XYZ file of C-alpha atoms in Angstrom:
239
model
C 99.466 76.357 89.159
C 95.722 76.105 90.838
C 96.738 79.442 92.499
C 97.757 80.934 89.440
C 94.322 79.997 88.392
C 92.444 81.131 90.925
C 93.993 84.299 91.312
C 92.998 85.060 87.291
C 89.432 83.715 87.771
C 88.607 86.622 90.553
C 90.206 89.576 88.176
C 87.875 87.694 85.104
C 85.408 88.126 87.064
C 86.057 91.168 88.480
C 86.047 92.837 84.998
C 83.725 90.771 83.896
C 80.754 92.854 87.133
C 82.588 95.752 86.172
C 80.674 95.613 82.553
C 76.497 95.021 83.344
C 77.544 98.230 86.554
C 78.825 100.072 83.586
C 76.461 99.950 81.098
C 73.583 99.824 82.890
C 73.846 103.999 82.031
C 70.041 105.176 81.227
C 69.398 106.320 77.003
C 69.575 110.245 77.135
C 69.951 111.810 73.665
C 73.436 111.931 72.858
C 73.274 115.445 71.813
C 73.113 115.897 75.435
C 75.454 114.015 76.869
C 79.300 115.089 78.177
C 81.227 114.133 75.429
C 84.344 111.491 77.404
C 87.433 109.822 75.855
C 89.755 107.355 78.253
C 92.865 106.810 77.417
C 92.352 103.028 78.461
C 89.670 100.968 78.631
C 89.109 100.754 82.239
C 88.895 104.598 82.547
C 85.689 104.445 79.968
C 84.593 101.534 82.313
C 84.640 103.702 85.262
C 83.862 107.029 83.994
C 79.802 105.068 82.508
C 79.770 104.555 86.114
C 79.801 107.237 87.360
C 78.232 108.928 84.727
C 75.383 107.168 83.611
C 72.912 108.269 81.233
C 74.319 111.860 80.929
C 78.148 110.543 79.652
C 78.488 109.152 76.118
C 82.582 107.603 76.315
C 84.719 106.497 73.960
C 88.737 104.704 74.905
C 91.390 106.363 73.106
C 93.286 101.609 73.117
C 92.244 98.890 73.008
C 92.528 96.031 75.973
C 94.974 94.248 73.667
C 97.206 96.729 73.363
C 100.141 97.926 75.403
C 99.274 101.328 76.825
C 102.900 102.557 77.880
C 103.315 102.569 73.763
C 100.460 103.146 71.713
C 100.768 104.410 68.240
C 99.309 108.415 68.389
C 97.312 107.900 65.393
C 95.078 110.750 63.502
C 91.868 108.953 64.756
C 92.576 109.802 68.110
C 93.320 113.107 67.802
C 89.925 113.691 65.774
C 87.690 111.547 69.054
C 89.673 114.385 71.305
C 88.590 117.375 69.095
C 84.985 116.388 69.796
C 85.465 116.074 74.016
C 84.357 117.814 76.987
C 86.474 116.006 79.430
C 89.767 113.728 79.010
C 90.772 111.047 81.657
C 93.785 110.051 81.704
C 95.793 106.902 84.067
C 98.999 109.153 84.182
C 101.952 107.468 86.174
C 103.469 107.663 83.309
C 101.465 104.795 81.433
C 99.890 107.071 78.224
C 102.841 109.652 78.226
C 101.894 109.660 74.558
C 97.796 111.101 75.440
C 100.297 114.929 75.439
C 100.758 114.624 71.596
C 97.496 112.942 70.503
C 95.718 116.016 73.234
C 98.533 118.475 71.070
C 96.975 117.573 67.474
C 93.555 117.751 68.497
C 93.623 121.889 69.326
C 91.551 121.807 72.032
C 92.484 124.050 74.627
C 90.337 122.579 77.455
C 91.977 119.256 77.281
C 95.273 121.027 77.538
C 96.994 119.719 80.598
C 95.857 121.858 83.476
C 92.966 122.522 81.547
C 89.349 121.900 83.070
C 88.312 118.584 81.351
C 91.904 117.004 82.082
C 91.642 115.031 84.695
C 94.215 112.414 85.812
C 92.750 109.499 88.014
C 96.686 108.692 89.703
C 95.786 111.277 92.188
C 95.586 109.802 95.735
C 96.378 106.192 95.383
C 99.487 105.053 97.212
C 101.806 104.654 94.627
C 103.448 100.997 95.166
C 107.117 101.022 92.706
C 108.618 104.434 93.540
C 112.100 103.815 92.322
C 114.711 105.198 95.459
C 117.545 105.948 93.216
C 118.349 106.609 89.682
C 116.262 105.730 86.189
C 117.249 105.288 82.963
C 116.343 103.967 79.715
C 118.799 101.003 80.570
C 116.700 99.379 82.450
C 114.156 98.998 80.992
C 110.514 99.826 81.282
C 110.760 101.456 85.058
C 108.573 104.668 85.173
C 110.551 107.110 88.150
C 106.539 108.396 89.436
C 106.185 104.161 90.234
C 104.626 102.282 89.090
C 101.213 102.690 87.245
C 98.649 99.290 87.070
C 96.732 100.640 89.446
C 93.271 100.559 88.514
C 94.099 95.736 88.501
C 93.871 96.125 92.020
C 89.487 96.406 92.067
C 90.159 98.254 96.239
C 91.194 101.589 93.816
C 87.933 102.052 92.422
C 86.548 103.908 95.125
C 89.898 106.605 94.542
C 89.679 106.562 90.353
C 85.989 107.390 90.887
C 86.444 110.272 92.502
C 88.470 111.440 91.090
C 86.156 111.207 87.927
C 83.115 112.437 89.571
C 85.052 115.563 90.101
C 85.952 115.604 86.379
C 82.903 115.400 85.396
C 81.777 117.822 87.805
C 84.151 120.698 86.280
C 82.938 120.305 83.141
C 78.730 119.879 84.330
C 78.382 121.366 87.767
C 74.808 120.849 87.319
C 74.921 117.122 87.444
C 77.084 116.723 90.521
C 74.302 115.483 92.553
C 73.723 112.218 89.984
C 77.289 111.518 89.476
C 77.550 110.907 93.308
C 74.072 108.834 93.227
C 75.952 106.453 90.678
C 78.827 107.169 92.866
C 77.255 106.035 95.287
C 75.825 103.227 94.178
C 78.940 101.987 92.533
C 80.993 101.901 95.477
C 78.478 99.918 97.442
C 78.474 97.269 94.818
C 81.831 97.161 95.052
C 82.345 96.295 98.881
C 80.136 93.823 99.051
C 82.124 92.016 95.832
C 85.384 92.980 97.748
C 84.699 90.693 100.506
C 83.643 88.094 98.581
C 86.518 87.872 96.570
C 88.670 88.775 99.533
C 87.612 85.329 100.897
C 87.864 83.583 97.498
C 91.340 84.182 97.808
C 92.340 84.409 101.262
C 93.770 80.216 101.152
C 96.167 81.079 99.069
C 96.988 84.516 101.387
C 100.886 84.217 101.025
C 100.422 83.021 97.879
C 104.650 82.862 95.328
C 103.506 84.588 91.906
C 105.831 84.934 89.042
C 104.892 87.444 86.600
C 105.323 87.795 83.457
C 105.552 92.621 83.364
C 105.434 93.826 86.778
C 101.243 94.284 86.382
C 99.809 92.883 89.802
C 101.548 94.276 92.220
C 98.653 96.269 92.853
C 96.365 93.261 92.348
C 99.064 91.104 94.745
C 99.173 93.356 97.356
C 95.539 94.142 98.422
C 95.022 90.344 98.240
C 98.343 89.744 100.378
C 99.712 87.570 97.704
C 103.682 87.615 96.951
C 105.207 88.877 93.270
C 108.558 86.736 93.946
C 109.773 87.028 90.308
C 109.341 88.060 86.919
C 109.326 86.847 83.318
C 111.126 89.328 81.563
C 114.482 90.313 82.670
C 114.056 93.793 82.902
C 110.396 95.513 82.151
C 109.134 95.563 79.093
C 112.475 93.679 77.961
C 110.990 90.318 76.420
C 112.927 86.621 77.962
C 115.496 85.465 75.761
C 114.553 82.211 73.739
């Protein structure tokens, strides 16, 4: 139990540390800001870090929601209609975003458009199925596990993808985006050293999860997922 509490404490520390960095933006006029929409809150925080006071960022979902099955609402389409950039996780975590974009009627955000960025580009994907995949197997992703943002070590890749997306829609601000990202990555590297030391005593510990969300986090810090409470991913266990 102490091992589990320690792991959760690091995860909470990570999240708490990201928030001040994300909210440290200045006070540029709202009308001049780049309007960014993200599919999940993790990406909202990272977009704010890179964009600083040059962006206004909204998330289409809340942290308490199941990101796999978010219900597309008219309010989502309204946000997307006004957006300059849509940042999505990818790997089928937020495939519902295509429906929202279609309803928003914003040509910049269609797949392949200048205002669409998938941050999974360049991520070393884990849990890629080796054989046939169908719905009888539960919530299995053919392209691999999409929950890479839970690993803080993936933030440099994710923020670089965000930087490139922001630069496409506002190339005149690339230098500012690069400075913001560089400062964030430097602080992150310092924290990674501290977090790694915190978890070193439990390296190799066996961990049971409810849903296979933590594989990137566990792999990063040398922990082993040995079982999941769900019978199949996304299928609640029987009482």
